[in-house]
Coordinates of C-alpha atoms in Angstrom, one line a residue:
X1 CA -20.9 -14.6 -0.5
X2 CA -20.2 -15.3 3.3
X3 CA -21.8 -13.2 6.3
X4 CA -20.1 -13.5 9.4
X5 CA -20.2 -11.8 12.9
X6 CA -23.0 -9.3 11.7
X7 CA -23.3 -6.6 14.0
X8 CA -25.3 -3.8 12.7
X9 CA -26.4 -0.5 13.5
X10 CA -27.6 1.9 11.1
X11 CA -30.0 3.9 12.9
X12 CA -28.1 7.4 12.1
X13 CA -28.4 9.2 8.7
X14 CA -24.4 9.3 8.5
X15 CA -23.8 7.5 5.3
X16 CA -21.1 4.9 5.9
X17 CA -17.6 3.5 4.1
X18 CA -16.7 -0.4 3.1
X19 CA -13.3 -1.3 3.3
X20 CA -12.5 -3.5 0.0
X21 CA -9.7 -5.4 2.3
X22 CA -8.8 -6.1 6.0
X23 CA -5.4 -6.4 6.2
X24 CA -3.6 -3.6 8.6
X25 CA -4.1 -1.2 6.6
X26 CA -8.0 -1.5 5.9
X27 CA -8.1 -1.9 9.5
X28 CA -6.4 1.8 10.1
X29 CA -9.2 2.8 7.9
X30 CA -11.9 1.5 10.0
X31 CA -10.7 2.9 13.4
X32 CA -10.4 6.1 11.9
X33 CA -13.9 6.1 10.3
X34 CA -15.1 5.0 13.4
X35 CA -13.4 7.7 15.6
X36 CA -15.5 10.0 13.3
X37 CA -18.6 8.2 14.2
X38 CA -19.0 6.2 10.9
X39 CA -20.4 3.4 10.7
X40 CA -18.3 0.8 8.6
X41 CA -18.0 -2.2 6.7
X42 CA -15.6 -4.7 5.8
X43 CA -15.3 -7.0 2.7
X44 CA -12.4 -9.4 2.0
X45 CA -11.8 -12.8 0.0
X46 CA -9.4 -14.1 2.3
X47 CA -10.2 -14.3 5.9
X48 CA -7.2 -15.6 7.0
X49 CA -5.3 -12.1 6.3
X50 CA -8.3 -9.8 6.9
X51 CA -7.5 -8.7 10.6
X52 CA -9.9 -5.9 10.7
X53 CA -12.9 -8.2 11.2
X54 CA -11.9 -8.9 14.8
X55 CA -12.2 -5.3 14.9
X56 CA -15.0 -3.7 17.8
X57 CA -15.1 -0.8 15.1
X58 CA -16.4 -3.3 12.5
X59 CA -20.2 -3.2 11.9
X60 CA -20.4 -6.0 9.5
X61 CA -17.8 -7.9 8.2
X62 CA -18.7 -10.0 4.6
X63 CA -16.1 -12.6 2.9
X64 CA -15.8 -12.2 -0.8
X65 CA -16.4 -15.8 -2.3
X66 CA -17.5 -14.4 -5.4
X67 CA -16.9 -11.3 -7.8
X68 CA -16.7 -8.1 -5.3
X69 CA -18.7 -6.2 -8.1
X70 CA -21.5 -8.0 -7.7
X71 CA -21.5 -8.7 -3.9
X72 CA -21.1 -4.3 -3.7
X73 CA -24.0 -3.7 -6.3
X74 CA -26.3 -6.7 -4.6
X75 CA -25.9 -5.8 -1.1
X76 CA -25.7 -1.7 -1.8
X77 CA -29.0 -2.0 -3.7
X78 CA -30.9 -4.6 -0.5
X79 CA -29.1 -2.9 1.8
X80 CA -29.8 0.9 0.5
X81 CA -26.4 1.8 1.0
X82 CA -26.7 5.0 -1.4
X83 CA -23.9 7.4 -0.8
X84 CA -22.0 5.0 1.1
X85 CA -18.0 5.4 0.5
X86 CA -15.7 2.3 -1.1
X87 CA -11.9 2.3 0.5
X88 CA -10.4 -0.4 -1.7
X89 CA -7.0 -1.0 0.2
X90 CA -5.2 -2.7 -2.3
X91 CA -4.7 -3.3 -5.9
X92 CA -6.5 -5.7 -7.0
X93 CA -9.4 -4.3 -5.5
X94 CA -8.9 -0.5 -6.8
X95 CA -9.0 -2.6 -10.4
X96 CA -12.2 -3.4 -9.8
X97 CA -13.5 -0.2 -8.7
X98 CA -11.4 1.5 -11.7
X99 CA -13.1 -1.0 -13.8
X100 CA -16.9 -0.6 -12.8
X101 CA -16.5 3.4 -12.0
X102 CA -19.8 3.9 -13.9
X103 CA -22.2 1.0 -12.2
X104 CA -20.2 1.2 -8.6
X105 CA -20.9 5.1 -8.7
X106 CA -24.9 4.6 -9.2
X107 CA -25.1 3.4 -5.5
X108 CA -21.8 4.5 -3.9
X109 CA -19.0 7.6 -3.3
X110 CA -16.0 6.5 -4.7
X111 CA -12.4 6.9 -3.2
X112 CA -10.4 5.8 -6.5
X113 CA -10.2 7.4 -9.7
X114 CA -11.7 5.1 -13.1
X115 CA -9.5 3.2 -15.3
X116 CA -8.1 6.3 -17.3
X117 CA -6.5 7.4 -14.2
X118 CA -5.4 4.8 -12.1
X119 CA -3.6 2.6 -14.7
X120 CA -0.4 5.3 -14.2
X121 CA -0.4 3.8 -10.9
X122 CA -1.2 -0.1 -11.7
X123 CA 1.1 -0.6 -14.2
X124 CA 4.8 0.8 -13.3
X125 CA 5.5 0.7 -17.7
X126 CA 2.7 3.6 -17.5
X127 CA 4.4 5.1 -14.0
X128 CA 8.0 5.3 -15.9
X129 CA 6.7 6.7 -18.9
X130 CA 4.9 9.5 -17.5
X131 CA 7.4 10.2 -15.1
X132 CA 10.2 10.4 -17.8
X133 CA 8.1 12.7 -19.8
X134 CA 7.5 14.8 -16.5
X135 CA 11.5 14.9 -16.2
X136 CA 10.9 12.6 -13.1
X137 CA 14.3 10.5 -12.2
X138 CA 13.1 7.0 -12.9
X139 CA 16.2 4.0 -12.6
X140 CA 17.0 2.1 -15.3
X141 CA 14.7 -0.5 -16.9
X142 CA 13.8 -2.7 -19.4
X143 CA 10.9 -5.1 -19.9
X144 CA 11.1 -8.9 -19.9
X145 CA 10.0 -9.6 -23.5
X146 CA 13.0 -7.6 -24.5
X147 CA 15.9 -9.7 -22.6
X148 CA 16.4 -11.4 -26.0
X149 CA 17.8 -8.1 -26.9
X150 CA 19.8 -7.4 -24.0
X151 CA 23.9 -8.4 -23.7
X152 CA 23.8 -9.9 -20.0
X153 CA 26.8 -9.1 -19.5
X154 CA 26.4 -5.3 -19.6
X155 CA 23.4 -4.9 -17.2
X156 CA 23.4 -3.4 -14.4
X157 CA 23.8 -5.3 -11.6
X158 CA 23.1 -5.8 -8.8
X159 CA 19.4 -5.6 -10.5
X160 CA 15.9 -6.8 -9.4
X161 CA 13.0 -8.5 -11.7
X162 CA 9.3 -7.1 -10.7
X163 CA 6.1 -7.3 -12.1
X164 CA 4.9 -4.4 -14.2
X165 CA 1.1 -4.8 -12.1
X166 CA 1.6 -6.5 -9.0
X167 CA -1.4 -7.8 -8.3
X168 CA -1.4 -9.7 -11.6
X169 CA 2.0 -11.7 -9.7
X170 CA 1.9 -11.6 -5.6
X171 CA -1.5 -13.5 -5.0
X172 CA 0.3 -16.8 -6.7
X173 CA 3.5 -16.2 -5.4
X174 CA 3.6 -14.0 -2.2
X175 CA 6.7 -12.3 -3.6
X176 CA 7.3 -9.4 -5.1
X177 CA 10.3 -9.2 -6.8
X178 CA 13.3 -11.3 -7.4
X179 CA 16.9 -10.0 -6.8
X180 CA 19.9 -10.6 -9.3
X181 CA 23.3 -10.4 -8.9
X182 CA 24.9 -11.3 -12.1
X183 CA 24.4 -12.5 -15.9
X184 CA 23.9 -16.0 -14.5
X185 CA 21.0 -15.7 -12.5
X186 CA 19.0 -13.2 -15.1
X187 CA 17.7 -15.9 -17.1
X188 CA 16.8 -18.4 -14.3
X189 CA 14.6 -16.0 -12.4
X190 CA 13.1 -14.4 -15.7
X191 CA 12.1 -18.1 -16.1
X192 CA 10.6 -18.5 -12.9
X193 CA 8.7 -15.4 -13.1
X194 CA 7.7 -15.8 -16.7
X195 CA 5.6 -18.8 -15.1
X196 CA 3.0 -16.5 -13.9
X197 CA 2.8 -13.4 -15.4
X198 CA 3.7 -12.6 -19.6
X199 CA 7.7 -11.6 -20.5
X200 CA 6.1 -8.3 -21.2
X201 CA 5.2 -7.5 -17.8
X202 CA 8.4 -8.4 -16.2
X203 CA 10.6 -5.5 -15.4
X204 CA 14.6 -5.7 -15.4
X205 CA 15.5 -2.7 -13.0
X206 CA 19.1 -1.7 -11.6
X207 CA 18.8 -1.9 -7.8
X208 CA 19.7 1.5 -6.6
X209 CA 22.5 1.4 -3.8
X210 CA 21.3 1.5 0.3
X211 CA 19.0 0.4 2.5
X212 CA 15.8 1.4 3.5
X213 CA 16.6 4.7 5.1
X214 CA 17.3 6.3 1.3
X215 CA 13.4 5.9 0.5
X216 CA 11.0 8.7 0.7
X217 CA 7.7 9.3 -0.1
X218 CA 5.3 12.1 -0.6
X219 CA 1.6 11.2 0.6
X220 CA -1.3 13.3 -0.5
X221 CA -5.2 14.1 -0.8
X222 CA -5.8 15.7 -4.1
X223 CA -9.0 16.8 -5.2
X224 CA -9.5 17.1 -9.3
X225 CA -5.9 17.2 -10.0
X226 CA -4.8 19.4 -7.1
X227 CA -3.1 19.2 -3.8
X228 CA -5.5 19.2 -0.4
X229 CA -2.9 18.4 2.0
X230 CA 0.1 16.2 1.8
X231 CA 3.2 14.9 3.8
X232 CA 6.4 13.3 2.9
X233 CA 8.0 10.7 5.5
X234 CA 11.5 8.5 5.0
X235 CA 11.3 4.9 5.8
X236 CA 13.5 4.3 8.6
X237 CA 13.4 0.8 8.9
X238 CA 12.3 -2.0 6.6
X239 CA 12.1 -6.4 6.7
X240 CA 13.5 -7.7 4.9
X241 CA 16.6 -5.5 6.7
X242 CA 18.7 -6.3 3.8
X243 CA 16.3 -6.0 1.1
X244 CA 13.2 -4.7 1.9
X245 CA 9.7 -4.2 0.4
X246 CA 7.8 -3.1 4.0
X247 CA 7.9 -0.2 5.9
X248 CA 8.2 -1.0 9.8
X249 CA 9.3 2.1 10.9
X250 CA 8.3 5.3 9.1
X251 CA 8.9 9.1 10.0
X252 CA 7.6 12.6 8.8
X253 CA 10.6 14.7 7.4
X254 CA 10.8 17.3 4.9
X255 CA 12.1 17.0 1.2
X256 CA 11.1 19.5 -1.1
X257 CA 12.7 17.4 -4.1
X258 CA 10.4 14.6 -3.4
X259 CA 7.0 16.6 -2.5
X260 CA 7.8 18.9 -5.8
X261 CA 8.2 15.5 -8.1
X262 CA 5.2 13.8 -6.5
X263 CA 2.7 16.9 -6.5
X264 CA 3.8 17.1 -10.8
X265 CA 3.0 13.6 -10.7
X266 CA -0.1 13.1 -9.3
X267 CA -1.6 16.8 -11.1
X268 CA -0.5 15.2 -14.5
X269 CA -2.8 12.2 -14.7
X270 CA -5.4 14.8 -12.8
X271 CA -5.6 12.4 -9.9
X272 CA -8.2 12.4 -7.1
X273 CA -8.3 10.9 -3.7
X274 CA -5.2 9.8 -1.7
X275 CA -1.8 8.6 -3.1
X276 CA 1.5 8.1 -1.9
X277 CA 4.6 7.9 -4.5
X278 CA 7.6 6.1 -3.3
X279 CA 11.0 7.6 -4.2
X280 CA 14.5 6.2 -3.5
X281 CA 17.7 8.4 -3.1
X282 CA 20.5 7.5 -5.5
X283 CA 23.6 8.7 -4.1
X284 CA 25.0 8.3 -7.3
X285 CA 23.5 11.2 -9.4
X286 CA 22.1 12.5 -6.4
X287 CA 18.7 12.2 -7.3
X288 CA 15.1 10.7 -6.4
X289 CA 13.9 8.4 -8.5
X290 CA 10.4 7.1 -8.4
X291 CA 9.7 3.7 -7.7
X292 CA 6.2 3.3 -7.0
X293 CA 2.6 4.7 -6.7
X294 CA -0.1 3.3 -4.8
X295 CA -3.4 5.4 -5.6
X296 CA -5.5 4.1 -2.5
X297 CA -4.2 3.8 0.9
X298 CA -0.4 2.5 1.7
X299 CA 0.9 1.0 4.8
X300 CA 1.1 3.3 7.0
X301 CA -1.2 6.4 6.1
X302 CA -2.1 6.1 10.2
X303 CA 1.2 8.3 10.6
X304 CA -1.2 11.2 9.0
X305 CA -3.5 11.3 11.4
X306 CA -0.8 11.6 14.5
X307 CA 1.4 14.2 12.0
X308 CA -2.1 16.3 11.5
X309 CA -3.7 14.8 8.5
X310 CA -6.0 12.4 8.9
X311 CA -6.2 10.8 5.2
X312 CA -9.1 8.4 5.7
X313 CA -11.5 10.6 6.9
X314 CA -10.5 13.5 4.7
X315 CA -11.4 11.2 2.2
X316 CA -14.4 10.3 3.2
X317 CA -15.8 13.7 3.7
X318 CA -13.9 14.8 0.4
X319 CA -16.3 11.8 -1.7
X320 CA -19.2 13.0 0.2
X321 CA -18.6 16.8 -0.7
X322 CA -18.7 17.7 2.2
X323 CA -16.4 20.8 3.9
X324 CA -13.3 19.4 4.8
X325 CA -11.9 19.8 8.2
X326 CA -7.8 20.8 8.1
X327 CA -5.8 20.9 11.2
X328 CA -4.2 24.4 10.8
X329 CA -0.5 22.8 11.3
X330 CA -0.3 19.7 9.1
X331 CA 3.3 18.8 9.2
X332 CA 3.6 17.5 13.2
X333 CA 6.8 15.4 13.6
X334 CA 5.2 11.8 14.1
X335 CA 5.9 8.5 13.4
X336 CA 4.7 4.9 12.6
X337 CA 5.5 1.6 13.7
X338 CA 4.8 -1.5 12.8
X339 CA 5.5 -3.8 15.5
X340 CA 5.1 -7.6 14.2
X341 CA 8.0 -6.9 11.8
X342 CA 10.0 -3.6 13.4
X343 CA 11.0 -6.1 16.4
X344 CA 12.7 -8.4 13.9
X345 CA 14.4 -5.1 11.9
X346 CA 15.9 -3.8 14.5
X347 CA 17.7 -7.0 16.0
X348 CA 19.0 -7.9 12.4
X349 CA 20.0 -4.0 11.9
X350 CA 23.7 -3.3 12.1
X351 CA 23.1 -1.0 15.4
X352 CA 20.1 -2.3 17.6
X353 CA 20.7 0.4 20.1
X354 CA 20.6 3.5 17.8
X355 CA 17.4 1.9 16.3
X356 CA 16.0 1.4 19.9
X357 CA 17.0 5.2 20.4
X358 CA 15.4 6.1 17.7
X359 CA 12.2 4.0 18.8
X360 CA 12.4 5.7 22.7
X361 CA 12.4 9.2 20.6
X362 CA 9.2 8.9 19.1
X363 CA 7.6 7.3 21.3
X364 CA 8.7 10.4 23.8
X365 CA 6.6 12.8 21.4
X366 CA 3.3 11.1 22.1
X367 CA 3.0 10.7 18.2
X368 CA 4.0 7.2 17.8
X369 CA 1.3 5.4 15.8
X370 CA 1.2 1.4 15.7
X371 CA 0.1 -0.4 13.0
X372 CA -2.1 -2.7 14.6
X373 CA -1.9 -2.6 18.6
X374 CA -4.4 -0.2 20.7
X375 CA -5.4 -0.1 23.9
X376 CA -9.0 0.0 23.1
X377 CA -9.2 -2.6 20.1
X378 CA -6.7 -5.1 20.8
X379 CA -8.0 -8.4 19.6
X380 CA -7.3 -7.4 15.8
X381 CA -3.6 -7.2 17.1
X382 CA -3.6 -10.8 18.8
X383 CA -5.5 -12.0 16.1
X384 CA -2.5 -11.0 13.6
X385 CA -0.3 -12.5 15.6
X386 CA -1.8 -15.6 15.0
X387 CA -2.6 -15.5 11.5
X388 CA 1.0 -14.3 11.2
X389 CA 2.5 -17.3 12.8
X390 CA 0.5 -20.1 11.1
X391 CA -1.2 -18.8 8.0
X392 CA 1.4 -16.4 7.1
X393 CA 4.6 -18.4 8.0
X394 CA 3.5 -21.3 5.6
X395 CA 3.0 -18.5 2.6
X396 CA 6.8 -17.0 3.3
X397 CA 7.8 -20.7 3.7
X398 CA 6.4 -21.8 0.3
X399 CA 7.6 -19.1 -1.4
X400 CA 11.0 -19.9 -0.1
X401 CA 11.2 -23.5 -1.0
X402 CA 9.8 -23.0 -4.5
X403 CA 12.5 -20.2 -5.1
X404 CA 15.2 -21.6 -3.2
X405 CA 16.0 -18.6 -2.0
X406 CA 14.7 -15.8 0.7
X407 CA 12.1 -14.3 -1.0
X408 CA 10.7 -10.6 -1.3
X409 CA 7.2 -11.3 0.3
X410 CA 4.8 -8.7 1.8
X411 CA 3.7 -8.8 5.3

């Protein structure tokens, strides 16, 4: 374990949250902790993506060189951090909180649901399965270890191989899922996946027609299996344009469909804490079908705050049992932005004007949120800049040349 840039202060009785990751999004979850008056901490293994420890809002920042587990129990028992809250931000972390529910909870709150629950959400087999017993519009899949099985020649293509638990692929690959367009190319890119992860938890799935724009999701705090407040948005815009795994531009809208599926969803494996379940529309059958479910915070839950929920800090006093404090209109018109990438989707969109329109629009409401730049903490924007243009540009490049082609990779 690494300290850096320790800047304490914990002379108030308000018991405070660590942020298991300080990417953008752990880093929306430490300004809005802080606008609360929280004091908060930050704990990532890899510095050179953890933005939020540039952050004013940061008390203490610590990098993970060795199991988190034991850097949380060592420094919540020295430190006395009792009743303290964990935000893991992404999945590898939620694993481990999942995994050690019963020694984290001794000393901390905990914003992630144990093992039992979570898994429906880790591993997409699980998310499929439920969802098809829920009557849930799932697309077609198959798993890797059964390709044997398969005639090529009949799949459906266009179609996409992704890991069943992503965490268990992106960290050695910084992709997310391979696209195939015909019998040719299935076997070559089950290979190259099979490299990393078991045939088992590769997924053949049939790539369901549009961009970006057909993908919805329905974001929510649940408490014991039921629904606190929620939200569903579309994703406007997406990089890649073409085939896209982010969000850049993201607005509220309204979709009973969507809200009804992911509410069922989320009360079935008696979830607690935030969620958001990704949905795409398949004009085909002209239904939603799930995709994905991330059972922590996503990308951009900041848009909650601006459309009336404010997810993090809901959360926090949710694990802290304390009274929670509802705006009394929760479904504000608002949207999200985020700019390293959304400048790049919109000049490789097909219509750069009507996306800039739709950029002047919401910025006109006074409830555009950005991911990364404000006024009042700007370094941690500057700072991913950076990162993004050396660190990150060597990750997207590598991933390229080993694949020889342009790769799904997060940002």
């Amino acid at each position: 374990m690494r300290l850096t840039r320790p800047r304490l202060n914990l002379s108030n009785n308000t018991p405070g949250a660590i942020v298991l990751g300080g990417n953008f999004l752990g880093l929306a979850v430490v300004r809005a902790l802080a606008a609360q008056g929280v004091p908060t901490w930050v704990i990532d293994a890899d510095p050179s993506k953890c933005i939020a420890q540039f952050s004013r809002y940061t008390r203490r920042f610590l990098v993970a060189d060795q199991n988190v587990h034991d850097i949380l129990i060592s420094e919540g028992r020295k430190r006395h951090l009792y009743d303290w809250v964990l935000f893991p931000v992404n999945d590898e972390y939620v694993e481990v909180v999942a995994r050690n529910h019963q020694s984290l909870s001794s000393i901390f709150r905990l914003t992630t649901p144990p093992i039992e629950v979570t898994r429906f959400a880790l591993d997409k087999r699980l998310t499929y399965r439920r969802a098809a017993e829920l009557g849930i519009a799932t697309p077609w899949t198959s798993t890797g270890d059964n390709l044997d099985n398969l005639d090529l020649e009949k799949l459906p293509y266009p179609a996409i191989l992704k890991p069943a638990v992503n965490h268990h692929f992106f960290p050695h690959t910084n992709i997310k899922a391979l696209p195939v367009s015909g019998p040719s190319e299935m076997q070559s890119r089950h290979s190259q996946m099979a490299k990393y992860i078991p045939s088992e938890e590769i997924l053949i799935q049939e790539r369901i027609p549009g961009g970006g724009e057909r993908q919805f999701s329905f974001c929510a705090l649940f408490r014991a299996g039921k629904t606190i407040a929620s939200l569903v948005a579309r994703r406007q815009r997406q990089y890649p344009v073409e085939f896209g795994n982010a969000s850049t531009f993201v607005e509220t809208t309204s979709v009973p469909e969507v809200e009804d599926a992911g509410r069922r969803f989320l009360e079935s494996i008696g979830f607690d804490g935030i969620a958001e379940i990704e949905f795409k529309f398949d004009s085909r059958d002209s239904k939603y079908k799930i995709l994905d479910v991330n059972s922590r915070a996503w990308g951009w839950h900041s848009l909650g705050k601006a459309a009336g929920i404010d997810f993090a800090y809901l959360l926090w006093q949710q694990a802290l049992g304390r009274k929670l404090t509802l705006t009394p209109h929760q479904h504000r018109a608002a949207a999200w932005m985020r700019e390293i990438t959304d400048v790049i989707a919109i000049a490789k969109s097909r219509n750069p004007i009507s996306e800039m329109q739709k950029l002047a629009r919401a910025m006109t409401t006074g409830r555009l949120t950005f991911a990364t730049f404000d006024l009042l903490d700007p370094v941690p924007f500057f700072a991913e800049v950076f990162l993004w243009m050396s660190a990150g540009l060597s990750r997207r490049k590598k991933a390229k040349e080993m694949l020889q082609f342009d790769p799904l990779s997060a940002e």
